[in-house]
């Protein structure tokens, strides 16, 4: 709960800073870019800290780990015909294949594997936020 309040306070501060600096400064695009860069940097740091501190839902993480192993060891062409229940689309299984490849080369600990499994979601979060920001900036 404390982390949620702290993260909310940081986002509120950066949001307030962006709106105040845009009204006062005639060079609003320059200050806005630095403010947005600071917000996205904070967002990335918060996601990394959260991913390292919280292991995630154990059933899902074990399932993703098993799918990554299966996709890598048996290949992508036989993933859905192997008899394993998989209710995710092939795009995510391709990502898990890469994670399975990395896992079999480096043999990370459970915490390292869980972090590795969380990286695609963190990247997608940041990319979606950038897309939304760019669309909002145009309008």
PDB file of C-alpha atoms in Angstrom:
ATOM      1  CA  UNK A   1       0.000   0.000   0.000  1.00  0.00           C
ATOM      2  CA  UNK A   2       2.855   2.358   0.826  1.00  0.00           C
ATOM      3  CA  UNK A   3       4.449   1.725  -2.571  1.00  0.00           C
ATOM      4  CA  UNK A   4       1.178   2.489  -4.351  1.00  0.00           C
ATOM      5  CA  UNK A   5       0.845   5.771  -2.462  1.00  0.00           C
ATOM      6  CA  UNK A   6       4.465   6.674  -3.165  1.00  0.00           C
ATOM      7  CA  UNK A   7       4.148   5.912  -6.884  1.00  0.00           C
ATOM      8  CA  UNK A   8       0.903   7.888  -7.054  1.00  0.00           C
ATOM      9  CA  UNK A   9       2.562  10.850  -5.368  1.00  0.00           C
ATOM     10  CA  UNK A  10       5.452  10.752  -7.848  1.00  0.00           C
ATOM     11  CA  UNK A  11       3.071  10.662 -10.826  1.00  0.00           C
ATOM     12  CA  UNK A  12       0.956  13.477  -9.409  1.00  0.00           C
ATOM     13  CA  UNK A  13       4.069  15.585  -8.813  1.00  0.00           C
ATOM     14  CA  UNK A  14       5.352  15.051 -12.350  1.00  0.00           C
ATOM     15  CA  UNK A  15       1.903  15.738 -13.796  1.00  0.00           C
ATOM     16  CA  UNK A  16       1.638  18.954 -11.794  1.00  0.00           C
ATOM     17  CA  UNK A  17       5.168  19.929 -12.806  1.00  0.00           C
ATOM     18  CA  UNK A  18       4.356  19.382 -16.479  1.00  0.00           C
ATOM     19  CA  UNK A  19       1.211  21.472 -16.410  1.00  0.00           C
ATOM     20  CA  UNK A  20       2.852  24.308 -14.438  1.00  0.00           C
ATOM     21  CA  UNK A  21       5.989  24.411 -16.563  1.00  0.00           C
ATOM     22  CA  UNK A  22       3.913  24.430 -19.769  1.00  0.00           C
ATOM     23  CA  UNK A  23       1.917  27.477 -18.649  1.00  0.00           C
ATOM     24  CA  UNK A  24       4.883  29.511 -17.451  1.00  0.00           C
ATOM     25  CA  UNK A  25       7.555  28.690 -20.003  1.00  0.00           C
ATOM     26  CA  UNK A  26       7.309  30.056 -23.551  1.00  0.00           C
ATOM     27  CA  UNK A  27       9.519  27.192 -24.708  1.00  0.00           C
ATOM     28  CA  UNK A  28       6.904  24.641 -23.775  1.00  0.00           C
ATOM     29  CA  UNK A  29       8.044  21.894 -26.116  1.00  0.00           C
ATOM     30  CA  UNK A  30      11.548  21.835 -24.619  1.00  0.00           C
ATOM     31  CA  UNK A  31      10.385  21.673 -21.001  1.00  0.00           C
ATOM     32  CA  UNK A  32       7.603  19.258 -21.910  1.00  0.00           C
ATOM     33  CA  UNK A  33      10.023  16.815 -23.475  1.00  0.00           C
ATOM     34  CA  UNK A  34      12.212  16.798 -20.371  1.00  0.00           C
ATOM     35  CA  UNK A  35       9.173  16.385 -18.134  1.00  0.00           C
ATOM     36  CA  UNK A  36       7.877  13.489 -20.193  1.00  0.00           C
ATOM     37  CA  UNK A  37      11.336  11.907 -20.222  1.00  0.00           C
ATOM     38  CA  UNK A  38      11.438  12.203 -16.419  1.00  0.00           C
ATOM     39  CA  UNK A  39       7.989  10.644 -16.078  1.00  0.00           C
ATOM     40  CA  UNK A  40       8.842   7.731 -18.363  1.00  0.00           C
ATOM     41  CA  UNK A  41      12.151   7.208 -16.566  1.00  0.00           C
ATOM     42  CA  UNK A  42      10.308   7.103 -13.251  1.00  0.00           C
ATOM     43  CA  UNK A  43       7.764   4.692 -14.743  1.00  0.00           C
ATOM     44  CA  UNK A  44      10.503   2.350 -15.917  1.00  0.00           C
ATOM     45  CA  UNK A  45      12.267   2.457 -12.542  1.00  0.00           C
ATOM     46  CA  UNK A  46       9.018   1.771 -10.677  1.00  0.00           C
ATOM     47  CA  UNK A  47       8.254  -1.199 -12.938  1.00  0.00           C
ATOM     48  CA  UNK A  48      11.718  -2.673 -12.484  1.00  0.00           C
ATOM     49  CA  UNK A  49      11.561  -2.288  -8.704  1.00  0.00           C
ATOM     50  CA  UNK A  50       8.066  -3.783  -8.619  1.00  0.00           C
ATOM     51  CA  UNK A  51       9.111  -6.688 -10.825  1.00  0.00           C
ATOM     52  CA  UNK A  52      12.069  -7.442  -8.571  1.00  0.00           C
ATOM     53  CA  UNK A  53      10.125  -7.101  -5.304  1.00  0.00           C
ATOM     54  CA  UNK A  54       6.976  -9.033  -6.198  1.00  0.00           C
ATOM     55  CA  UNK A  55       7.255 -12.506  -7.729  1.00  0.00           C
ATOM     56  CA  UNK A  56       3.846 -12.391  -9.364  1.00  0.00           C
ATOM     57  CA  UNK A  57       1.015 -14.882  -9.288  1.00  0.00           C
ATOM     58  CA  UNK A  58       2.793 -18.200  -8.812  1.00  0.00           C
ATOM     59  CA  UNK A  59       0.476 -20.260 -11.032  1.00  0.00           C
ATOM     60  CA  UNK A  60       0.827 -17.873 -13.973  1.00  0.00           C
ATOM     61  CA  UNK A  61       4.574 -17.478 -13.596  1.00  0.00           C
ATOM     62  CA  UNK A  62       5.087 -21.244 -13.481  1.00  0.00           C
ATOM     63  CA  UNK A  63       2.809 -21.654 -16.482  1.00  0.00           C
ATOM     64  CA  UNK A  64       4.717 -19.043 -18.510  1.00  0.00           C
ATOM     65  CA  UNK A  65       8.011 -20.656 -17.512  1.00  0.00           C
ATOM     66  CA  UNK A  66       6.777 -24.098 -18.593  1.00  0.00           C
ATOM     67  CA  UNK A  67       5.476 -22.691 -21.878  1.00  0.00           C
ATOM     68  CA  UNK A  68       8.836 -21.020 -22.510  1.00  0.00           C
ATOM     69  CA  UNK A  69      10.601 -24.351 -21.943  1.00  0.00           C
ATOM     70  CA  UNK A  70       8.132 -26.236 -24.109  1.00  0.00           C
ATOM     71  CA  UNK A  71       8.306 -23.722 -26.954  1.00  0.00           C
ATOM     72  CA  UNK A  72      12.090 -23.803 -26.934  1.00  0.00           C
ATOM     73  CA  UNK A  73      12.634 -27.535 -26.490  1.00  0.00           C
ATOM     74  CA  UNK A  74       9.875 -28.847 -28.802  1.00  0.00           C
ATOM     75  CA  UNK A  75       9.769 -25.950 -31.246  1.00  0.00           C
ATOM     76  CA  UNK A  76       7.051 -23.520 -32.146  1.00  0.00           C
ATOM     77  CA  UNK A  77       5.428 -25.760 -34.746  1.00  0.00           C
ATOM     78  CA  UNK A  78       4.471 -28.421 -32.206  1.00  0.00           C
ATOM     79  CA  UNK A  79       3.633 -26.151 -29.275  1.00  0.00           C
ATOM     80  CA  UNK A  80      -0.156 -26.244 -29.641  1.00  0.00           C
ATOM     81  CA  UNK A  81      -0.229 -29.928 -30.594  1.00  0.00           C
ATOM     82  CA  UNK A  82       1.866 -31.105 -27.631  1.00  0.00           C
ATOM     83  CA  UNK A  83      -1.188 -31.668 -25.429  1.00  0.00           C
ATOM     84  CA  UNK A  84      -0.369 -28.794 -23.046  1.00  0.00           C
ATOM     85  CA  UNK A  85      -3.214 -26.409 -22.295  1.00  0.00           C
ATOM     86  CA  UNK A  86      -2.297 -23.015 -23.723  1.00  0.00           C
ATOM     87  CA  UNK A  87      -4.854 -20.249 -24.034  1.00  0.00           C
ATOM     88  CA  UNK A  88      -2.500 -17.506 -25.222  1.00  0.00           C
ATOM     89  CA  UNK A  89      -2.059 -16.419 -28.848  1.00  0.00           C
ATOM     90  CA  UNK A  90       0.973 -17.437 -30.886  1.00  0.00           C
ATOM     91  CA  UNK A  91       2.549 -13.965 -30.676  1.00  0.00           C
ATOM     92  CA  UNK A  92       3.181 -14.347 -26.958  1.00  0.00           C
ATOM     93  CA  UNK A  93       4.465 -17.883 -27.458  1.00  0.00           C
ATOM     94  CA  UNK A  94       7.102 -16.491 -29.851  1.00  0.00           C
ATOM     95  CA  UNK A  95       8.225 -14.170 -27.051  1.00  0.00           C
ATOM     96  CA  UNK A  96       8.259 -17.095 -24.622  1.00  0.00           C
ATOM     97  CA  UNK A  97      10.386 -19.030 -27.126  1.00  0.00           C
ATOM     98  CA  UNK A  98      13.049 -16.302 -26.887  1.00  0.00           C
ATOM     99  CA  UNK A  99      12.780 -16.357 -23.087  1.00  0.00           C
ATOM    100  CA  UNK A 100      13.145 -20.156 -23.147  1.00  0.00           C
ATOM    101  CA  UNK A 101      16.248 -19.770 -25.298  1.00  0.00           C
ATOM    102  CA  UNK A 102      17.747 -17.264 -22.834  1.00  0.00           C
ATOM    103  CA  UNK A 103      16.742 -19.477 -19.902  1.00  0.00           C
ATOM    104  CA  UNK A 104      18.482 -22.529 -21.357  1.00  0.00           C
ATOM    105  CA  UNK A 105      21.669 -20.589 -22.065  1.00  0.00           C
ATOM    106  CA  UNK A 106      22.042 -18.633 -18.794  1.00  0.00           C
ATOM    107  CA  UNK A 107      20.074 -20.806 -16.320  1.00  0.00           C
ATOM    108  CA  UNK A 108      18.794 -17.898 -14.193  1.00  0.00           C
ATOM    109  CA  UNK A 109      17.456 -18.305 -10.668  1.00  0.00           C
ATOM    110  CA  UNK A 110      13.702 -18.342 -10.111  1.00  0.00           C
ATOM    111  CA  UNK A 111      13.731 -14.618  -9.329  1.00  0.00           C
ATOM    112  CA  UNK A 112      15.766 -13.934 -12.461  1.00  0.00           C
ATOM    113  CA  UNK A 113      13.431 -16.037 -14.574  1.00  0.00           C
ATOM    114  CA  UNK A 114      10.373 -14.284 -13.165  1.00  0.00           C
ATOM    115  CA  UNK A 115      11.953 -10.920 -13.953  1.00  0.00           C
ATOM    116  CA  UNK A 116      12.758 -12.125 -17.462  1.00  0.00           C
ATOM    117  CA  UNK A 117       9.131 -13.218 -17.912  1.00  0.00           C
ATOM    118  CA  UNK A 118       7.936  -9.756 -16.816  1.00  0.00           C
ATOM    119  CA  UNK A 119      10.126  -7.775 -19.212  1.00  0.00           C
ATOM    120  CA  UNK A 120       7.810  -8.098 -22.272  1.00  0.00           C
ATOM    121  CA  UNK A 121       4.850  -6.734 -20.311  1.00  0.00           C
ATOM    122  CA  UNK A 122       6.938  -3.846 -18.995  1.00  0.00           C
ATOM    123  CA  UNK A 123       8.120  -2.975 -22.508  1.00  0.00           C
ATOM    124  CA  UNK A 124       4.546  -3.098 -23.824  1.00  0.00           C
ATOM    125  CA  UNK A 125       3.337  -0.847 -20.977  1.00  0.00           C
ATOM    126  CA  UNK A 126       5.914   1.801 -21.790  1.00  0.00           C
ATOM    127  CA  UNK A 127       5.343   1.570 -25.550  1.00  0.00           C
ATOM    128  CA  UNK A 128       1.567   1.896 -25.114  1.00  0.00           C
ATOM    129  CA  UNK A 129       2.070   4.902 -22.856  1.00  0.00           C
ATOM    130  CA  UNK A 130       4.345   6.507 -25.469  1.00  0.00           C
ATOM    131  CA  UNK A 131       1.785   5.894 -28.194  1.00  0.00           C
ATOM    132  CA  UNK A 132      -0.987   7.391 -26.081  1.00  0.00           C
ATOM    133  CA  UNK A 133       1.194  10.368 -25.196  1.00  0.00           C
ATOM    134  CA  UNK A 134       2.035  11.008 -28.868  1.00  0.00           C
ATOM    135  CA  UNK A 135      -1.640  10.805 -29.845  1.00  0.00           C
ATOM    136  CA  UNK A 136      -2.658  13.102 -27.005  1.00  0.00           C
ATOM    137  CA  UNK A 137       0.086  15.585 -27.845  1.00  0.00           C
ATOM    138  CA  UNK A 138      -1.191  15.878 -31.421  1.00  0.00           C
ATOM    139  CA  UNK A 139      -4.707  16.681 -30.237  1.00  0.00           C
TER     140      UNK A 139
END
